[in-house]
Tab-separated table of C-alpha atoms in Angstrom:
chain	number	residue	atom	x	y	z
A	36	MET	CA	0.000	0.000	0.000
A	37	GLN	CA	1.349	3.419	-0.958
A	38	LYS	CA	0.084	6.897	-0.114
A	39	LEU	CA	0.310	9.462	-2.913
A	40	ASP	CA	-0.091	13.233	-3.097
A	41	ASN	CA	-3.469	14.729	-2.115
A	42	ASN	CA	-4.187	11.720	0.101
A	43	LEU	CA	-4.820	9.364	-2.796
A	44	LEU	CA	-4.571	5.749	-1.741
A	45	CYS	CA	-2.688	3.345	-3.986
A	46	ILE	CA	-3.075	-0.394	-3.468
A	47	LYS	CA	-0.959	-2.679	-5.654
A	48	GLY	CA	-0.409	0.163	-8.094
A	49	GLU	CA	-4.093	1.049	-8.419
A	50	ILE	CA	-5.346	4.429	-7.216
A	51	VAL	CA	-8.479	3.912	-5.137
A	52	GLY	CA	-9.605	7.399	-4.201
A	53	VAL	CA	-9.220	10.505	-2.062
A	54	THR	CA	-8.894	9.490	1.585
A	55	ALA	CA	-9.316	12.934	3.187
A	56	PRO	CA	-12.097	15.336	2.171
A	57	TYR	CA	-11.429	18.781	0.754
A	58	ARG	CA	-12.769	21.835	2.526
A	59	ARG	CA	-16.249	22.948	1.431
A	60	THR	CA	-16.285	20.170	-1.163
A	61	ALA	CA	-18.996	17.496	-1.230
A	62	ARG	CA	-18.160	14.666	-3.569
A	63	ILE	CA	-19.278	11.219	-4.658
A	64	PHE	CA	-17.636	8.196	-2.986
A	65	THR	CA	-15.982	5.224	-4.633
A	66	ASP	CA	-19.155	3.203	-3.996
A	67	ASN	CA	-20.963	5.760	-6.208
A	68	THR	CA	-23.073	7.167	-3.379
A	69	TYR	CA	-22.917	10.529	-1.665
A	70	SER	CA	-24.287	9.625	1.733
A	71	ASP	CA	-24.382	5.888	2.413
A	72	SER	CA	-23.581	4.656	5.949
A	73	GLY	CA	-23.158	8.100	7.465
A	74	LYS	CA	-20.130	9.012	5.359
A	75	TRP	CA	-21.744	12.346	4.492
A	76	MET	CA	-21.310	13.609	8.055
A	77	TYR	CA	-17.942	15.191	7.238
A	78	VAL	CA	-19.954	18.225	6.093
A	79	LEU	CA	-20.997	18.785	9.725
A	80	HIS	CA	-17.415	18.882	11.007
A	81	GLY	CA	-16.462	22.203	12.579
A	82	ASN	CA	-13.363	22.525	10.392
A	83	TYR	CA	-15.136	21.761	7.125
A	84	ALA	CA	-16.550	25.226	6.431
A	85	ASP	CA	-16.670	28.632	8.055
A	86	SER	CA	-20.221	29.645	9.079
A	87	PRO	CA	-22.117	27.427	6.607
A	88	GLU	CA	-25.442	28.308	8.234
A	89	ASN	CA	-25.066	31.946	7.172
A	90	PHE	CA	-24.677	30.997	3.513
A	91	VAL	CA	-27.680	28.681	3.723
A	92	ARG	CA	-29.805	31.323	5.432
A	93	ALA	CA	-29.108	33.841	2.671
A	94	PHE	CA	-30.242	31.291	0.081
A	95	LEU	CA	-33.410	30.450	2.006
A	96	LEU	CA	-34.398	34.122	2.030
A	97	ILE	CA	-33.881	34.316	-1.732
A	98	GLN	CA	-35.846	31.116	-2.309
A	99	LYS	CA	-38.697	32.479	-0.184
A	100	ASP	CA	-38.859	35.592	-2.363
A	101	VAL	CA	-38.669	33.562	-5.583
A	102	LEU	CA	-41.570	31.381	-4.469
A	103	GLU	CA	-43.542	34.539	-3.719
A	104	LEU	CA	-42.703	35.769	-7.226
A	105	PHE	CA	-44.294	32.570	-8.547
A	106	ASP	CA	-47.614	33.895	-7.207
A	107	TYR	CA	-47.448	36.525	-9.956
A	108	ILE	CA	-45.290	34.934	-12.665
A	109	GLU	CA	-46.150	31.337	-13.438
A	110	PRO	CA	-43.090	29.050	-13.728
A	111	SER	CA	-43.558	28.343	-17.403
A	112	ASP	CA	-41.725	28.400	-20.723
A	113	ALA	CA	-44.096	31.167	-21.793
A	114	ASN	CA	-42.699	33.543	-19.172
A	115	LEU	CA	-38.949	33.075	-19.652
A	116	ALA	CA	-38.506	36.515	-21.251
A	117	THR	CA	-40.561	38.348	-18.625
A	118	HIS	CA	-38.486	41.072	-16.996
A	119	SER	CA	-39.149	43.480	-14.150
A	120	HIS	CA	-37.561	45.492	-11.378
A	121	ARG	CA	-38.447	42.768	-8.893
A	122	ILE	CA	-36.711	40.129	-11.010
A	123	HIS	CA	-33.722	42.448	-11.354
A	124	GLU	CA	-33.462	42.840	-7.589
A	125	LEU	CA	-33.557	39.074	-7.052
A	126	LEU	CA	-31.020	38.475	-9.821
A	127	LEU	CA	-28.589	40.901	-8.171
A	128	ARG	CA	-29.024	39.369	-4.724
A	129	THR	CA	-28.628	35.836	-6.040
A	130	CYS	CA	-25.467	36.538	-7.999
A	131	VAL	CA	-23.929	38.317	-5.018
A	132	GLU	CA	-24.503	35.102	-3.047
A	133	VAL	CA	-22.969	33.028	-5.844
A	134	GLU	CA	-19.886	35.237	-5.604
A	135	ALA	CA	-19.837	34.917	-1.814
A	136	ASN	CA	-19.947	31.114	-1.973
A	137	CYS	CA	-17.280	30.921	-4.666
A	138	THR	CA	-15.043	33.248	-2.686
A	139	ALA	CA	-15.480	31.149	0.459
A	140	ILE	CA	-14.609	27.923	-1.377
A	141	LEU	CA	-11.453	29.396	-2.867
A	142	ARG	CA	-10.334	31.215	0.280
A	143	GLU	CA	-10.858	28.289	2.645
A	144	ASN	CA	-8.919	26.020	0.298
A	145	GLY	CA	-5.955	28.381	0.431
A	146	TYR	CA	-6.341	29.973	-2.990
A	147	THR	CA	-4.385	33.196	-3.322
A	148	ARG	CA	-4.220	35.772	-6.070
A	149	SER	CA	-3.561	39.440	-5.618
A	150	GLY	CA	-6.312	41.844	-6.585
A	151	ASP	CA	-10.055	41.362	-6.671
A	152	TRP	CA	-11.244	37.909	-7.644
A	153	ASN	CA	-13.648	37.566	-10.550
A	154	MET	CA	-15.339	34.921	-12.657
A	155	GLY	CA	-11.974	33.861	-14.046
A	156	ASP	CA	-11.097	32.774	-10.514
A	157	TYR	CA	-14.520	31.359	-9.648
A	158	LYS	CA	-14.480	29.169	-12.754
A	159	LYS	CA	-11.603	27.206	-11.230
A	160	ILE	CA	-14.112	25.638	-8.830
A	161	GLU	CA	-15.222	23.416	-11.708
A	162	GLN	CA	-11.969	21.501	-11.109
A	163	SER	CA	-13.049	20.461	-7.616
A	164	HIS	CA	-16.857	20.579	-7.576
A	165	TYR	CA	-17.861	19.429	-11.091
A	166	LEU	CA	-20.559	22.100	-11.145
A	167	SER	CA	-21.183	21.695	-14.876
A	168	GLN	CA	-22.782	18.311	-14.158
A	169	TYR	CA	-25.441	19.561	-11.739
A	170	GLU	CA	-29.009	19.523	-13.013
A	171	VAL	CA	-31.688	21.434	-11.137
A	172	LYS	CA	-35.393	20.727	-11.529
A	173	VAL	CA	-37.987	23.433	-10.872
A	174	PRO	CA	-41.116	21.620	-9.615
A	175	ASN	CA	-44.496	22.376	-11.179
A	176	TRP	CA	-42.917	23.927	-14.255
A	177	LEU	CA	-45.162	24.177	-17.312
A	178	GLY	CA	-43.229	23.293	-20.453
A	179	SER	CA	-39.895	21.760	-21.356
A	180	ALA	CA	-37.511	24.237	-19.697
A	181	GLY	CA	-38.041	23.184	-16.092
A	182	VAL	CA	-34.737	21.330	-15.754
A	183	ARG	CA	-31.813	23.738	-15.672
A	184	ASN	CA	-28.082	23.114	-16.034
A	185	PRO	CA	-26.808	26.485	-14.792
A	186	PHE	CA	-23.065	25.762	-14.958
A	187	SER	CA	-23.051	23.670	-18.148
A	188	SER	CA	-20.845	26.141	-20.023
A	189	TRP	CA	-18.045	25.604	-17.515
A	190	ALA	CA	-17.512	22.142	-18.993
A	191	SER	CA	-15.905	23.926	-21.955
A	192	SER	CA	-14.599	26.946	-20.004
A	193	GLY	CA	-17.406	29.114	-21.354
A	194	SER	CA	-19.120	32.028	-19.645
A	195	LEU	CA	-22.376	31.838	-17.698
A	196	GLY	CA	-25.156	33.640	-19.550
A	197	TRP	CA	-27.104	34.447	-16.404
A	198	TYR	CA	-24.029	35.851	-14.671
A	199	THR	CA	-23.203	37.949	-17.727
A	200	ALA	CA	-26.764	39.303	-17.602
A	201	TYR	CA	-26.239	40.186	-13.942
A	202	ASN	CA	-23.144	42.213	-14.810
A	203	HIS	CA	-24.817	43.924	-17.753
A	204	THR	CA	-27.855	44.960	-15.737
A	205	LYS	CA	-25.751	45.971	-12.751
A	206	HIS	CA	-23.620	48.376	-14.785
A	207	ASP	CA	-26.308	49.692	-17.151
A	208	ARG	CA	-29.779	48.650	-16.106
A	209	HIS	CA	-31.541	51.023	-18.484
A	210	LEU	CA	-30.023	49.655	-21.692
A	211	ASN	CA	-29.899	46.027	-20.534
A	212	PHE	CA	-33.098	45.812	-18.528
A	213	ASN	CA	-34.556	43.036	-20.693
A	214	GLN	CA	-31.726	40.773	-19.484
A	215	ALA	CA	-33.167	40.981	-15.963
A	216	ASN	CA	-35.593	38.302	-17.034
A	217	PHE	CA	-37.249	35.264	-15.521
A	218	GLU	CA	-34.985	32.769	-17.297
A	219	ASN	CA	-31.778	34.368	-16.044
A	220	LEU	CA	-33.188	34.589	-12.537
A	221	ILE	CA	-34.215	30.920	-12.513
A	222	ASP	CA	-30.771	29.893	-13.764
A	223	ALA	CA	-29.066	32.052	-11.139
A	224	VAL	CA	-31.149	30.653	-8.273
A	225	ALA	CA	-30.718	27.113	-9.606
A	226	GLY	CA	-26.987	27.795	-9.775
A	227	LEU	CA	-26.920	28.973	-6.175
A	228	SER	CA	-28.870	25.883	-5.100
A	229	ALA	CA	-26.373	23.641	-6.903
A	230	LEU	CA	-23.418	25.555	-5.485
A	231	LEU	CA	-24.688	25.045	-1.942
A	232	ALA	CA	-25.354	21.352	-2.602
A	233	SER	CA	-21.811	20.984	-3.934
A	234	GLN	CA	-20.618	22.047	-0.485
A	235	PHE	CA	-23.267	20.858	1.978
A	236	LEU	CA	-25.453	18.311	0.141
A	237	ASP	CA	-28.977	18.946	1.502
A	238	ASN	CA	-27.966	19.950	5.032
A	239	ASP	CA	-29.405	23.285	6.129
A	240	PHE	CA	-27.631	23.401	9.538
A	241	SER	CA	-30.943	23.997	11.240
A	242	PRO	CA	-30.956	24.375	15.037
A	243	ALA	CA	-33.455	21.502	15.015
A	244	GLY	CA	-30.596	19.155	14.264
A	245	MET	CA	-29.145	17.185	11.401
A	246	GLY	CA	-31.089	15.140	8.908
A	247	LEU	CA	-30.199	12.464	6.421
A	248	SER	CA	-28.290	13.858	3.487
A	249	VAL	CA	-29.201	13.119	-0.130
A	250	ASN	CA	-32.153	11.079	1.063
A	251	PRO	CA	-34.531	9.196	-1.231
A	252	GLY	CA	-37.633	11.193	-0.289
A	253	GLY	CA	-39.863	12.959	-2.788
A	254	PRO	CA	-41.195	11.935	-6.193
A	255	ASN	CA	-39.550	9.129	-8.117
A	256	ASP	CA	-38.102	11.461	-10.746
A	257	GLY	CA	-34.394	10.647	-10.559
A	258	PHE	CA	-33.652	13.861	-8.681
A	259	GLU	CA	-32.695	14.419	-5.038
A	260	PRO	CA	-33.963	16.908	-2.433
A	261	SER	CA	-32.116	20.187	-2.059
A	262	ILE	CA	-31.447	22.644	0.724
A	263	GLY	CA	-34.694	24.493	1.300
A	264	GLY	CA	-36.793	21.586	0.069
A	265	PHE	CA	-38.079	23.128	-3.172
A	266	PHE	CA	-35.612	22.578	-6.009
A	267	ARG	CA	-34.568	19.040	-6.887
A	268	LEU	CA	-31.063	18.087	-7.962
A	269	LYS	CA	-29.015	15.580	-9.875
A	270	TYR	CA	-25.510	15.353	-8.470
A	271	PRO	CA	-22.355	14.737	-10.522
A	272	THR	CA	-21.601	11.097	-11.253
A	273	ASN	CA	-18.999	11.431	-14.008
A	274	VAL	CA	-16.068	11.788	-11.627
A	275	PRO	CA	-12.797	9.890	-12.147
A	276	ASP	CA	-12.387	7.026	-9.674
A	277	SER	CA	-9.145	8.570	-8.446
A	278	GLU	CA	-11.028	11.772	-7.539
A	279	LYS	CA	-13.875	10.121	-5.633
A	280	TYR	CA	-13.865	10.149	-1.853
A	281	ASP	CA	-12.731	6.926	-0.242
A	282	PHE	CA	-13.178	6.966	3.518
A	283	GLY	CA	-15.736	5.720	6.011
A	284	HIS	CA	-17.784	7.172	8.819
A	285	SER	CA	-15.219	5.906	11.329
A	286	ASP	CA	-12.563	8.071	9.649
A	287	ILE	CA	-14.453	11.284	10.465
A	288	ASP	CA	-12.712	12.505	13.615
A	289	PHE	CA	-14.705	15.434	14.968
A	290	ASN	CA	-11.937	16.270	17.445
A	291	ASN	CA	-9.277	16.933	14.826
A	292	ASP	CA	-8.953	18.741	11.520
A	293	ILE	CA	-9.220	15.935	8.969
A	294	PHE	CA	-9.459	18.132	5.876
A	295	GLN	CA	-7.092	18.995	3.079
A	296	SER	CA	-7.072	21.964	0.719
A	297	PHE	CA	-7.673	21.610	-2.994
A	298	ASN	CA	-4.816	22.904	-5.131
A	299	TYR	CA	-6.431	25.135	-7.754
A	300	THR	CA	-4.358	25.666	-10.882
C-alpha cells in the first residue's frame, strides 16, 4: 500500500480514491453514493466550512422571495422573457450570493491571487466541484424548460449567460433591462442551489438538528432533495475514480482537523 499526493490511496499500483475530504467540497464516494452509511457527516465537522449556516440562510431568504414571485409569474416556458424590477433585484441578490460562496470555497482552500477575484477565478471551482454536471429541476414547471443546467458552459470553459446578464444589468440597467428576465433569474437561483449542494449536500444546519443527506424522499423522478426543500437536484456522477472520496464514517474525527485543501491551478 502506498500513499500518494493529495491523500490518494494506492493499493498494488491502483489508485483507489481521495482518503481525506477537501474543505467545502462534497463529492461522490468510490461506492458511487454521496451519503451511504453516514459518510456524508464530514460536512458537519467544525473545520469543514466557516459559518455554513449563514450561507444557507441567505439562500433560504432568496428562495422564499422567488416562491412569492411565482404567485405573480407562473413558472412556465411562456414567461422566460418576462423582466421586471423585482426580477432584477432578485437576480442581483442571487449573484452576489454566488460570488460569496465561490469566494469562500477558494479562500478556505488556500487559494491566493492578488487583486479582486472575478469569474476567471470562480471558474476554477469546476476543477473540484464538477458544477457543470449539476441539473436542477424546478417543480411544477409548465413546459420543457423546467430542468436547468446552470453551470453547463463551464464544462468547456465558457461564460455563464445568467451571470453575464447580472453584470450587464448591474452596470447599465436602463439599456440592458430586458436581461433581468425570468430565465436568467431561474438559472441564477438554480446555480446557487447547486453551489450550496456541492458544499453541503442537503444539510441546512438547522438548530433543530441534522437530517439524512441526499435522502430518497420525494417523487420518483431521478432527482434528489435540495437545501430548502423546493428545487430538486441531480448530483455529478462522471467523476474519475481517483477523484472520488474513499473513507468511512469511522474516519471522520470530529476532534481533529481531517481536511485537506484543494490545489487550484
